[in-house]
Amino acid sequence: MLTAHDLACVRGDRTLFSGIEFSLAPGEWLHVQGENGAGKTSLLRILASLSPPAAGEIRWHGRSIRELGADYRAQLIFLGHHGAVKEEFSPLENLLFAAHLDEVPLCRQEAQAALAAFGLRGREDLPVRFLSAGQKRRALLARLAVRRACLWILDEPFTALDVKAVAMLSALIERHLAQGGIVVLTSHQSMPLPKGKALSL
Amino acid sequence: MLTAHDLACVRGDRTLFSGIEFSLAPGEWLHVQGENGAGKTSLLRILASLSPPAAGEIRWHGRSIRELGADYRAQLIFLGHHGAVKEEFSPLENLLFAAHLDEVPLCRQEAQAALAAFGLRGREDLPVRFLSAGQKRRALLARLAVRRACLWILDEPFTALDVKAVAMLSALIERHLAQGGIVVLTSHQSMPLPKGKALSL
Amino acid sequence: MNALLSVIRRDLLLALRRKGDALTVLFFFVIVTSLFPLGIGPEANLLRKIAPGILWVAALLATMLGLGRLFAPDHADGTLEQMALSPSPFGLLVMGKIIAHWLTTGMPLVALAPFLGLLFDLPADALFLLTLTLLIGTPLLSLIGAIGAALTLGLRGGGVLLSLLVLPLYVPALIFGAGAVEAQIVGLDASGHLSLLAALLALAVFFAPWAATVALRIALE
Amino acid sequence: MNALLSVIRRDLLLALRRKGDALTVLFFFVIVTSLFPLGIGPEANLLRKIAPGILWVAALLATMLGLGRLFAPDHADGTLEQMALSPSPFGLLVMGKIIAHWLTTGMPLVALAPFLGLLFDLPADALFLLTLTLLIGTPLLSLIGAIGAALTLGLRGGGVLLSLLVLPLYVPALIFGAGAVEAQIVGLDASGHLSLLAALLALAVFFAPWAATVALRIALE
Amino acid sequence: MQWESPAAFFAMGGYALYVWGSFGMAAVAMIVEPLLVGRRRRDILRRLRRERLAEELDEKP
Amino acid sequence: MSNRLINWFKYASPQSFYPLAGRMIPWFWGLAAIAFAVGLYIGFFVAPTDFQQGEGYRIIFIHVPASWMSMFIYCVMAFWAGLGLALNTRLSSMMAQALAPTGALMAFLSLWTGAFWGKPMWGTWWVWDARLTSELILFFLYLGFIALTSAIDEPRRADKAGAILALVGVFNVPIIYFSVQWWNTLHQGASVSLTRAPSMAMTMLLGMLVMAFAFWMYSIAVALMRVRAIILEREAHTDWVKQLPEVQGAR
Ligand code: HEM
Ligand SMILES: Nc1ncnc2c1ncn2[C@@H]1O[C@H](COP(=O)(O)OP(=O)(O)OP(=O)(O)O)[C@@H](O)[C@H]1O
Ligand SMILES: Nc1ncnc2c1ncn2[C@@H]1O[C@H](COP(=O)(O)OP(=O)(O)OP(=O)(O)O)[C@@H](O)[C@H]1O
Ligand SMILES: [Mg+2]
Ligand SMILES: [Mg+2]
């Protein structure tokens, strides 16, 4: 249960948004919409507790995320514009390290299977630097399939993906929702997803 | 008139594509399609004479682009995944410098108008570093409106753009085509453009 | 604890993957040291006198150059963000990165120093002491440097700003480190210098990772 | 020609925008110079003897640190690609970047050197000669450095690899530059050193921009 | 009073360069600094006034 | 958080401090002017000629106050910065940033006047003495603080990063001072040690203290002026700034 109360964000001397309210129960997802520069990325970073809001509060199951700290962070996964994949490492190594960081036990076979599911079979051992734009995104997204986190915060997850990969990712998100997960995402494209809440900035 | 004969591209020990043939007359555009990693970006870089093909030849009005060299480069504009905008400079400064580089006379008013047309009014003087993902792309694309080049090579020009910006860019491309320009682009999304040639990798 | 080890392992692997990257810090150390005889002239006595100072300054500059790579790549590709969001304590991960930095930068310097000392014709006991001071001193340099690297993260021209911030803080390490060797060469007792150096290290082990972590969280906002 | 001036103007503006970035290269120069007495000890006679060498090495290191910023930012954000595709000759644009680099890095060093010489208690005529050698030497450093910066562009750990490539090429400049001042301090004629330094500069002006341009084209492939 | 003449005062017993060099630099620095701060304040005030005028113009149609 | 603390926060808000500072500034300028006049009079016309250093010693009347202030201001700056980091009060971070340039100026004056003193007394502009070296490093620490805070555009981030640097520095200043002193005494090379007049004449001491007071008042006055400018810059978008008479007033 994620709730936001009266959130505001200020950048420079511009107020990007204020008075944002929403609440998401398990199985619900939120589509953050808005023009370029409306403040979607900024909102997502605030929800991920990476930067503090200028005003307002975010609650997770009724408790403020500032108090929860690490307990909250352990339950979320945030994938942003950046890759968070090392260009020198292969997708496999990247995934294994991410699992370590997340304190998830993951063996090579499982990791390889996850990558194959994301269409990277045969590229598991090629340094990410050589991958195409879309393949890089896939290597990143493979983490979604591995880590057990309840709250997914995804910033434009569909960029650079081809049609097949978009379908795959949508299916993954649907399954996560069906299992009682919560998803917050931004996207300029229309998505093949069950109806969710929408928030316009 | 851009023609490609029997182009091939090899990366590592993988042949991405070979035997690519196409020709584009003024007013025509080519949609390069393919899955993630099919070699679209690689093809575009070859067309922009940034990297040499493994085999085959590209001709511009009948003459090989290797011979033409600077004469060919003067007539094309290539916008890739990277920004080519300086994060320290404001969009205005970036555009003015790009115009200098292109040896196009451009005064502040014109530049400001071009940026305003791309929805950056009020952000002309903010360093690009502070802009949102979509605004960065817009600052980059503003160059299309300023530079007179016959051949446009655009790698996923629609990423990160919101609906309004997509429509604007499409209109710009259409106008360019109507004036006898040639466009080569890649995109995973469907585009509101008049029918063009398609090339599947 | 597991996460700490995994960060260290990853960073070591990364250093290995970026072929010869750690090696080039070493070469930098060697080249700076050997530039001085070229700039100053070949008088053996003079060179012997200034050898400890030069080796220490070279080690310091080499460490400093490596600092740019401590957090910046992880910041640029978003890994640092993910570390901050990880369930493992962020401070521990930062500590892991600092340790890995020392293992790939400081330790090779320590191993190489005695050989470079030979070039300046230092006596055996001075060589030993030089190595010992560097062994205590280079972790100190890495720890202090981590604060500077974290503070300048993501800033334009960070590399040079970093040196501006960090070099003044390196002064005590330099003075005690080079001072110990020089004291011994002129026949004085070096243990005072050494224990002060060790005390500084103990202080830094406690405070530097904490300060670096706070600075990193700020940089990520 | 127009394009050359526009590149220079842009890079100067950029240096201005990155507040105090050129300034921090200067501070680095100052700090490195003042680290040596700290490592070596405060004996005035000894320090006076090694001063030209130290100042030259410090200038060399400061220039080298600034090299990382010569092409890398333009490469990372794609500007270099656009320059290569520009109708103006690429070599001219590269030359513009090198000139701007010297104006923001080398020239301030030259202006500051006499004051730092004072810290080492150098006599007035030695100060003058030191400044003169740096005035000839720093453009040389920028030119040679540009080749190295172009060659290492986009390589991982490029910063340190760069120093590895460039430092050996800097050695002749260092020897003639510092040598001239030392010769004069001990009462010998310095003009031989000076003319050799000038000859090197003339050579570099012709070849370095060309080599850097070729290297850049390769890096862009 | 220990100075025989103004000239003796300015000569400072042969230390004129050093004494007046020090006091001069101190005086210059301590006059220039407040002036710079004052300019900073004037700049920001000018900006604020301009913004206020712009806002007023915006409000009036 | 207790009520008292919140109350305190209210008084420490830029909004209520801005007019208060405005009222205090003239007083400090006045005190500084009086103290400068008295101090300079004592320094030049009352204090006798030094039997060793002749008239050259009169540099002491600015050198020592500048040196003291440079060290004192650093501590105060670190205090405010640390307070800003711990309690997240905007005003104290602004105070820290307002103090830094003045502190750097004092360090610079100490170096400059020291060099101008050293040349006639020691025959050289500079020696690598403990005091001198640590003052130089203090100057660098100031410059580092200023460079870092001005390199960060987001004010909140600049405050926090600056605070960490200032705190690390304030721990290091004594370490640096003692390390340099020890380094120097061990070598005892050709360097000249500071020659102090064995018993300073009462009038000299008095003049020095009055000048130190003048420097102190000056620093406070300038820092307050600067903090007011910083407040205006940072709070430009708030209503209370827009309502200020100097903003509303004559065009
Ligand atoms: C660049 C050169 C110099 C620097 C950076 C410098 C720095 C300092 C500093 C930091 C202090 C305050 C330290 C304290 O009170 O413990 C100080 C005090 C003092 N300095 Fe200097 N100094 C320099 C040159 C000189 C010279 C050349 C003389 C005289 C020949 C001198 C005489 C004094 C005296 C008399 C004091 C007051 C000592 C006391 O109150 O205990 N200084 N100086
Ligand atoms: N050294 C190498 N060894 C093997 N394969 C390589 C090597 N370097 C690149 N590749 C492959 O070459 C392809 C490069 O594709 P390119 O970037 O042109 O794809 P793209 O069509 O633009 O894809 P996207 O839609 O994801 O942007 C990728 O499939 C990549 O895996
Ligand atoms: N210092 C500043 N001064 C003024 N405006 C700023 C400053 N920093 C950031 N901004 C503005 O804040 C906004 C940041 O938006 P954000 O990145 O959250 O947008 P977004 O909704 O994710 O957009 P996109 O769809 O393009 O990714 C931008 O409009 C940017 O112009
Ligand atoms: Mg965004
Ligand atoms: Mg691509």
Coordinates of C-alpha atoms in Angstrom, one line a residue, chain D residues 66-160:
Chain D
G66 CA 43.8 19.2 -18.3
L67 CA 44.3 17.1 -21.4
G68 CA 41.5 14.8 -20.2
R69 CA 39.1 17.6 -20.9
L70 CA 40.4 18.4 -24.3
F71 CA 38.4 16.1 -26.5
A72 CA 36.6 13.7 -24.1
P73 CA 33.5 15.9 -23.2
D74 CA 33.0 16.6 -26.9
H75 CA 33.3 13.0 -27.7
A76 CA 30.9 11.8 -25.0
D77 CA 28.1 14.1 -26.1
G78 CA 28.6 13.6 -29.8
T79 CA 29.9 17.1 -30.7
L80 CA 33.1 15.6 -32.1
E81 CA 31.1 13.4 -34.4
Q82 CA 29.4 16.5 -35.6
M83 CA 32.6 18.3 -36.1
A84 CA 34.0 15.5 -38.2
L85 CA 30.8 15.7 -40.3
S86 CA 31.0 19.5 -40.6
P87 CA 31.8 21.1 -43.9
S88 CA 34.7 23.1 -42.3
P89 CA 38.0 21.2 -42.4
F90 CA 38.2 19.0 -39.3
G91 CA 41.9 19.7 -38.9
L92 CA 41.2 23.4 -38.5
L93 CA 38.6 22.7 -35.8
V94 CA 41.0 20.5 -34.0
M95 CA 43.7 23.2 -34.1
G96 CA 41.1 25.6 -32.6
K97 CA 40.5 23.3 -29.7
I98 CA 44.2 23.0 -29.1
I99 CA 44.7 26.8 -29.1
A100 CA 41.8 27.2 -26.7
H101 CA 43.3 24.5 -24.5
W102 CA 46.5 26.4 -24.3
L103 CA 44.8 29.7 -23.6
T104 CA 42.9 28.2 -20.7
T105 CA 45.7 26.0 -19.3
G106 CA 49.1 26.9 -20.5
M107 CA 49.0 30.6 -20.4
P108 CA 47.8 31.0 -16.8
L109 CA 50.6 28.6 -15.8
V110 CA 53.1 30.8 -17.5
A111 CA 51.7 33.9 -15.7
L112 CA 51.8 32.2 -12.3
A113 CA 55.2 30.6 -12.6
P114 CA 57.3 33.6 -11.5
F115 CA 55.4 33.9 -8.2
L116 CA 55.9 30.3 -7.4
G117 CA 59.5 30.7 -8.2
L118 CA 59.6 33.3 -5.4
L119 CA 58.5 30.6 -3.0
F120 CA 61.7 28.8 -3.8
D121 CA 63.7 32.0 -3.5
L122 CA 64.9 32.0 -7.1
P123 CA 66.9 35.1 -8.2
A124 CA 65.2 37.5 -10.7
D125 CA 67.0 36.5 -13.9
A126 CA 66.3 32.8 -13.2
L127 CA 62.7 33.7 -12.7
F128 CA 62.6 35.5 -16.1
L129 CA 64.2 32.6 -17.9
L130 CA 61.9 30.1 -16.2
T131 CA 58.9 32.1 -17.4
L132 CA 60.3 32.3 -20.9
T133 CA 61.0 28.5 -21.2
L134 CA 57.4 27.9 -20.0
L135 CA 56.1 30.3 -22.5
I136 CA 57.7 28.3 -25.3
G137 CA 57.2 25.0 -23.6
T138 CA 53.5 25.0 -22.6
P139 CA 52.2 25.2 -26.2
L140 CA 54.5 22.3 -27.0
L141 CA 52.9 20.4 -24.1
S142 CA 49.4 21.2 -25.3
L143 CA 50.2 20.2 -28.9
I144 CA 51.9 16.9 -28.0
G145 CA 49.2 16.2 -25.4
A146 CA 46.5 16.6 -28.0
I147 CA 47.9 13.7 -29.9
G148 CA 47.8 11.6 -26.8
A149 CA 44.3 12.8 -25.9
A150 CA 43.1 11.9 -29.4
L151 CA 44.7 8.5 -29.3
T152 CA 43.2 7.5 -26.0
L153 CA 39.8 8.9 -26.7
G154 CA 36.9 6.7 -25.6
L155 CA 39.2 4.0 -24.2
R156 CA 38.4 2.9 -20.7
G157 CA 40.8 4.2 -18.1
G158 CA 41.9 6.6 -20.8
G159 CA 43.1 9.2 -18.3
V160 CA 45.9 7.1 -17.0

